[in-house]
Tab-separated table of C-alpha atoms and ligand atoms in Angstrom:
chain	number	residue	atom	x	y	z
A	466	MET	CA	1.817	10.376	16.151
A	467	ASN	CA	0.214	9.770	19.544
A	468	GLU	CA	-2.351	7.125	20.384
A	469	PHE	CA	-5.239	9.601	20.465
A	470	ARG	CA	-4.454	10.816	16.962
A	471	GLU	CA	-4.013	7.260	15.675
A	472	ALA	CA	-7.351	6.161	17.158
A	473	LEU	CA	-9.071	9.221	15.694
A	474	ASP	CA	-7.529	8.666	12.243
A	475	ALA	CA	-8.458	4.987	12.321
A	476	THR	CA	-12.063	5.818	13.254
A	477	ILE	CA	-12.414	8.488	10.579
A	478	SER	CA	-10.800	6.228	7.992
A	479	HIS	CA	-13.110	3.352	8.898
A	480	LEU	CA	-16.231	5.539	8.720
A	481	GLU	CA	-15.164	7.014	5.388
A	482	SER	CA	-14.536	3.527	4.000
A	483	LEU	CA	-18.038	2.509	5.044
A	484	LYS	CA	-19.403	5.644	3.393
A	485	LEU	CA	-17.542	4.860	0.165
A	486	ALA	CA	-18.982	1.359	0.290
A	487	GLY	CA	-22.470	2.891	0.351
A	488	VAL	CA	-23.226	2.637	4.073
A	489	THR	CA	-25.322	5.636	5.149
A	490	HIS	CA	-26.041	4.829	8.816
A	491	VAL	CA	-24.106	3.115	11.587
A	492	PRO	CA	-25.751	1.865	14.793
A	493	VAL	CA	-24.428	3.662	17.879
A	494	ARG	CA	-25.177	2.736	21.510
A	495	ARG	CA	-26.825	5.335	23.773
A	496	GLU	CA	-23.797	5.377	26.148
A	497	THR	CA	-21.501	6.044	23.210
A	498	LEU	CA	-23.650	8.956	22.070
A	499	GLU	CA	-23.643	10.388	25.605
A	500	ALA	CA	-19.881	9.984	25.835
A	501	LEU	CA	-19.445	11.676	22.468
A	502	SER	CA	-21.515	14.654	23.595
A	503	ARG	CA	-19.173	15.289	26.560
A	504	PRO	CA	-16.266	17.623	25.871
A	505	VAL	CA	-12.900	15.904	25.864
A	506	ALA	CA	-9.690	17.322	27.208
A	507	ALA	CA	-7.275	18.105	24.408
A	508	PRO	CA	-4.646	15.407	24.249
A	509	GLN	CA	-1.386	16.279	25.963
A	510	ALA	CA	1.273	17.471	23.615
A	511	ALA	CA	3.439	14.464	22.977
A	512	ALA	CA	6.512	14.262	25.129
A	513	ALA	CA	9.725	13.141	23.543
A	514	PRO	CA	8.714	10.553	20.962
A	515	ALA	CA	8.996	7.012	22.250
A	516	ASP	CA	10.567	6.064	18.957
A	517	MET	CA	13.422	8.297	17.926
A	518	PHE	CA	12.974	6.992	14.382
A	519	ALA	CA	9.989	9.314	14.009
A	520	GLU	CA	12.314	12.250	14.565
A	521	ARG	CA	14.759	11.309	11.894
A	522	ILE	CA	12.373	11.197	8.960
A	523	HIS	CA	12.203	14.738	7.801
A	524	THR	CA	12.759	15.601	4.236
A	525	ALA	CA	14.386	18.590	2.646
A	526	GLY	CA	13.440	19.915	-0.767
A	527	SER	CA	10.810	22.137	-2.317
A	528	THR	CA	9.730	19.616	-4.971
A	529	LYS	CA	8.364	16.123	-4.500
A	530	ALA	CA	11.395	14.766	-6.367
A	531	GLY	CA	13.718	16.604	-3.968
A	532	GLN	CA	11.823	15.394	-0.913
A	533	MET	CA	11.795	11.818	-2.192
A	534	ALA	CA	15.537	11.961	-2.917
A	535	SER	CA	16.143	13.155	0.634
A	536	LEU	CA	13.901	10.434	2.078
A	537	ARG	CA	15.521	7.800	-0.096
A	538	ALA	CA	19.019	8.778	1.027
A	539	GLN	CA	17.936	8.237	4.634
A	540	GLY	CA	16.160	4.977	3.780
A	541	LEU	CA	19.169	3.513	2.010
A	542	ALA	CA	21.197	3.977	5.194
A	543	CYS	CA	18.609	2.357	7.502
A	544	VAL	CA	19.930	-0.417	9.752
A	545	LYS	CA	17.024	-0.562	12.203
A	546	CYS	CA	16.398	-4.264	11.562
A	547	LYS	CA	19.896	-5.528	12.227
A	548	HIS	CA	19.198	-9.001	10.800
A	549	LEU	CA	17.830	-7.589	7.528
A	550	ALA	CA	20.580	-5.010	7.200
A	551	ALA	CA	23.052	-7.890	7.534
A	552	SER	CA	21.339	-10.192	5.037
A	553	ARG	CA	20.262	-7.738	2.338
A	554	THR	CA	22.233	-6.961	-0.804
A	555	GLN	CA	20.703	-3.498	-0.832
A	556	VAL	CA	17.691	-1.519	0.328
A	557	VAL	CA	14.871	-1.588	-2.236
A	558	PHE	CA	13.388	1.793	-1.490
A	559	GLY	CA	10.896	2.409	-4.285
A	560	VAL	CA	10.786	3.425	-7.912
A	561	GLY	CA	8.858	5.724	-10.181
A	562	ASN	CA	7.402	9.149	-10.385
A	563	PRO	CA	7.194	11.114	-7.103
A	564	ASP	CA	4.465	13.190	-8.792
A	565	ALA	CA	2.476	10.079	-9.688
A	566	GLU	CA	-1.300	10.091	-9.475
A	567	LEU	CA	-1.235	6.340	-8.905
A	568	MET	CA	0.861	4.362	-6.444
A	569	PHE	CA	1.192	0.597	-6.094
A	570	VAL	CA	2.168	-0.886	-2.745
A	571	GLY	CA	3.477	-4.438	-2.470
A	572	GLU	CA	4.791	-6.594	0.327
A	573	ALA	CA	8.572	-6.853	0.338
A	574	PRO	CA	11.439	-7.356	-2.086
A	575	GLY	CA	12.222	-10.899	-3.178
A	576	ALA	CA	15.564	-12.246	-4.377
A	577	ASP	CA	15.374	-10.518	-7.785
A	578	GLU	CA	14.507	-7.157	-6.247
A	579	ASP	CA	17.232	-7.527	-3.625
A	580	ALA	CA	19.743	-8.135	-6.416
A	581	ARG	CA	18.542	-5.276	-8.635
A	582	GLY	CA	17.577	-2.710	-5.988
A	583	GLU	CA	14.186	-2.135	-7.610
A	584	PRO	CA	10.711	-3.325	-6.560
A	585	PHE	CA	8.731	-5.755	-8.696
A	586	VAL	CA	11.310	-6.831	-11.243
A	587	GLY	CA	10.902	-10.622	-10.877
A	588	ARG	CA	8.071	-12.770	-12.229
A	589	ALA	CA	5.383	-11.041	-10.171
A	590	GLY	CA	6.918	-7.741	-11.237
A	591	GLN	CA	6.628	-8.648	-14.900
A	592	LEU	CA	2.935	-9.318	-14.407
A	593	LEU	CA	2.532	-6.034	-12.519
A	594	THR	CA	4.334	-4.162	-15.319
A	595	LYS	CA	2.012	-5.773	-17.868
A	596	ILE	CA	-1.006	-4.685	-15.826
A	597	ILE	CA	0.326	-1.132	-15.510
A	598	GLU	CA	0.961	-0.903	-19.249
A	599	THR	CA	-2.417	-2.404	-20.113
A	600	MET	CA	-3.944	0.338	-17.958
A	601	GLY	CA	-2.337	2.862	-20.315
A	602	PHE	CA	0.542	3.927	-18.048
A	603	LYS	CA	4.263	3.484	-18.353
A	604	ARG	CA	5.964	1.973	-15.329
A	605	SER	CA	7.762	5.300	-14.898
A	606	ASP	CA	4.415	7.178	-14.707
A	607	VAL	CA	3.413	5.517	-11.441
A	608	TYR	CA	5.221	4.964	-8.146
A	609	ILE	CA	5.897	1.458	-6.860
A	610	GLY	CA	6.859	0.760	-3.263
A	611	ASN	CA	6.684	-1.982	-0.668
A	612	VAL	CA	5.767	-2.298	2.991
A	613	LEU	CA	9.260	-3.645	3.695
A	614	LYS	CA	12.275	-2.104	2.049
A	615	CYS	CA	14.607	-5.022	2.752
A	616	ARG	CA	14.226	-8.604	1.625
A	617	PRO	CA	12.978	-10.769	4.525
A	618	ASN	CA	15.919	-13.040	5.287
A	619	MET	CA	15.608	-16.791	4.922
A	620	PRO	CA	17.034	-19.403	7.253
A	621	GLU	CA	20.542	-20.545	6.329
A	622	GLY	CA	20.448	-22.796	3.249
A	623	GLU	CA	16.776	-22.090	2.411
A	624	SER	CA	15.701	-20.303	-0.742
A	625	GLY	CA	12.360	-18.693	-1.537
A	626	ASN	CA	10.605	-15.853	0.216
A	627	ARG	CA	8.898	-15.397	3.545
A	628	GLN	CA	6.259	-12.904	4.653
A	629	PRO	CA	7.389	-9.913	6.695
A	630	ALA	CA	7.069	-10.385	10.460
A	631	ASP	CA	4.958	-7.876	12.397
A	632	PRO	CA	7.908	-6.177	14.177
A	633	GLU	CA	9.671	-5.777	10.812
A	634	MET	CA	6.551	-4.190	9.373
A	635	GLN	CA	6.152	-1.808	12.318
A	636	THR	CA	9.776	-0.755	12.026
A	637	CYS	CA	9.681	-0.194	8.280
A	638	LEU	CA	6.207	1.275	7.770
A	639	PRO	CA	7.206	4.884	8.613
A	640	TRP	CA	9.178	4.931	5.345
A	641	LEU	CA	6.092	3.960	3.353
A	642	HIS	CA	3.907	6.477	5.184
A	643	ALA	CA	6.506	9.155	4.425
A	644	GLN	CA	6.635	8.151	0.750
A	645	ILE	CA	2.855	8.434	0.457
A	646	ASP	CA	2.898	11.764	2.322
A	647	ILE	CA	5.265	13.130	-0.310
A	648	ILE	CA	3.554	11.688	-3.378
A	649	GLN	CA	-0.033	12.315	-2.269
A	650	PRO	CA	-1.324	10.086	-5.090
A	651	LYS	CA	-4.929	10.313	-6.217
A	652	ALA	CA	-5.261	6.565	-5.659
A	653	ILE	CA	-3.305	3.729	-4.080
A	654	VAL	CA	-3.460	0.090	-5.103
A	655	ALA	CA	-2.660	-2.252	-2.202
A	656	LEU	CA	-1.309	-5.456	-3.695
A	657	GLY	CA	-2.243	-8.316	-1.411
A	658	ALA	CA	-2.952	-8.885	2.244
A	659	VAL	CA	0.340	-7.589	3.666
A	660	ALA	CA	0.061	-4.237	1.887
A	661	LEU	CA	-3.557	-3.926	3.007
A	662	ARG	CA	-2.722	-4.778	6.642
A	663	GLY	CA	0.305	-2.488	6.602
A	664	LEU	CA	-1.671	0.522	5.439
A	665	LEU	CA	-4.973	-0.118	7.235
A	666	PRO	CA	-4.156	-2.328	10.238
A	667	GLU	CA	-7.473	-1.541	11.900
A	668	LEU	CA	-9.489	-3.301	9.182
A	669	SER	CA	-10.689	-6.791	9.786
A	670	GLY	CA	-11.270	-9.066	6.828
A	671	GLY	CA	-8.787	-10.537	4.413
A	672	ILE	CA	-7.928	-9.593	0.871
A	673	THR	CA	-10.471	-12.000	-0.626
A	674	LYS	CA	-13.263	-10.195	1.203
A	675	LEU	CA	-11.988	-6.657	0.741
A	676	ARG	CA	-10.518	-6.682	-2.776
A	677	GLY	CA	-12.477	-4.603	-5.229
A	678	ARG	CA	-13.868	-2.300	-2.513
A	679	TRP	CA	-12.708	1.274	-2.202
A	680	LEU	CA	-11.146	2.079	1.170
A	681	LEU	CA	-9.492	5.216	2.441
A	682	TYR	CA	-5.919	5.560	3.609
A	683	ARG	CA	-5.483	9.003	5.247
A	684	ASN	CA	-8.148	10.356	2.918
A	685	ILE	CA	-6.593	8.825	-0.209
A	686	PRO	CA	-8.816	6.309	-2.039
A	687	MET	CA	-7.231	2.884	-1.816
A	688	MET	CA	-8.127	-0.191	-3.852
A	689	PRO	CA	-7.054	-3.521	-2.381
A	690	THR	CA	-6.499	-6.236	-4.951
A	691	TYR	CA	-4.759	-9.565	-5.313
A	692	HIS	CA	-0.975	-9.680	-5.234
A	693	PRO	CA	0.393	-10.555	-8.709
A	694	ALA	CA	2.358	-13.446	-7.139
A	695	PHE	CA	-0.939	-14.930	-5.931
A	696	VAL	CA	-2.435	-14.568	-9.404
A	697	LEU	CA	0.630	-16.324	-10.868
A	698	ARG	CA	0.264	-19.136	-8.346
A	699	GLN	CA	-3.455	-19.517	-9.064
A	700	TYR	CA	-3.498	-18.467	-12.691
A	701	THR	CA	-7.209	-18.877	-13.261
A	702	MET	CA	-9.382	-16.817	-15.578
A	703	GLN	CA	-11.415	-15.786	-12.526
A	704	ASN	CA	-8.404	-14.354	-10.619
A	705	ARG	CA	-7.039	-12.556	-13.670
A	706	ARG	CA	-10.451	-11.080	-14.385
A	707	LEU	CA	-10.916	-9.918	-10.786
A	708	ILE	CA	-7.567	-8.114	-10.581
A	709	TRP	CA	-8.293	-6.476	-13.933
A	710	GLU	CA	-11.779	-5.407	-12.829
A	711	ASP	CA	-10.148	-3.739	-9.814
A	712	MET	CA	-7.792	-1.876	-12.141
A	713	LEU	CA	-10.702	-0.732	-14.306
A	714	ALA	CA	-12.290	0.700	-11.155
A	715	VAL	CA	-9.011	2.535	-10.470
A	716	LEU	CA	-8.929	3.980	-14.001
A	717	GLU	CA	-12.518	5.110	-13.642
A	718	ARG	CA	-11.765	6.771	-10.314
A	719	LEU	CA	-8.775	8.592	-11.842
A	720	GLY	CA	-10.898	9.748	-14.775
A	721	ARG	CA	-8.564	7.965	-17.202
A	722	PRO	CA	-9.763	6.711	-20.584
A	723	ILE	CA	-11.080	3.166	-20.665
A	724	THR	CA	-11.080	1.841	-24.213
A	725	PRO	CA	-13.487	-0.886	-25.378
A	726	LYS	CA	-10.426	-3.133	-25.661
A	727	MET	CA	-9.636	-2.569	-21.973
A	728	GLN	CA	-13.264	-3.081	-21.057
A	729	ASN	CA	-13.462	-6.349	-22.960
A	730	TYR	CA	-9.993	-7.573	-22.114
A	731	PHE	CA	-11.113	-10.900	-20.742
A	732	LYS	CA	-14.277	-11.217	-22.755
A	733	SER	CA	-12.233	-11.452	-25.968
A	734	GLU	CA	-10.138	-14.405	-24.742
B	1960	LIG	N1	6.599	-8.882	-4.336
B	1960	LIG	C1	6.414	-7.744	-3.647
B	1960	LIG	O1	5.489	-7.650	-2.868
B	1960	LIG	N2	7.246	-6.751	-3.852
B	1960	LIG	C2	8.263	-6.816	-4.699
B	1960	LIG	O2	8.973	-5.834	-4.854
B	1960	LIG	C3	8.436	-8.005	-5.418
B	1960	LIG	C4	7.593	-9.032	-5.214
């Protein structure tokens, strides 16, 4: 995608997010209005893509499952980040239903995911699974993916996890964009700041400010919320209630049933 298209998409996405948030007018300077009223030359057809990676992601298959299988086969063979390809046990591509109406996007695999080859199977994953099931879905009903498909490597002798670096995110994000293009979910949940920044890099404001507010990713409603690992680290009633309120908003948007028990989940504690 060329820069013109990216800038246009980012602008449209930003304006639609504002609209969803209830903003009806935006101030525009006179010079901007004059510039907008002048015809623009159509952008030049892109020459050979600067990044040959863009050329390689094309998927075969007439069904979403077929397209995802084709994409996955390419993803599993990716060695673009040499250091991650060398340190990983396996690529953690994504799991779930390619026809899902709801998709969850996390940050990157941790040690448990790297060992199992599946996103969100460690402690944070158990909390996410509980949330998904409390929403009335099975884990296999939704699709779960990450910004990074490989576990961020740790310095020799150090355990734990580290956040993805920007170049790693830029290299890996085309896989996530391609996954979303195939699934075309009715809603996306961005789990935490990295997922939010990966999908909408043009937004300013952190997860604490933006969680609970509908945004748009390429015309798909997106709900940013806290990452389950954050909620586990700061396991307060307030944080658990906020993430659950965000999920209730998602259910409402999808037109899914919300039982009184769901509605009162935290009130009954
Ligand atoms: N955290 C993430 O963001 N993704 C995983 O898959 C696991 C933990």
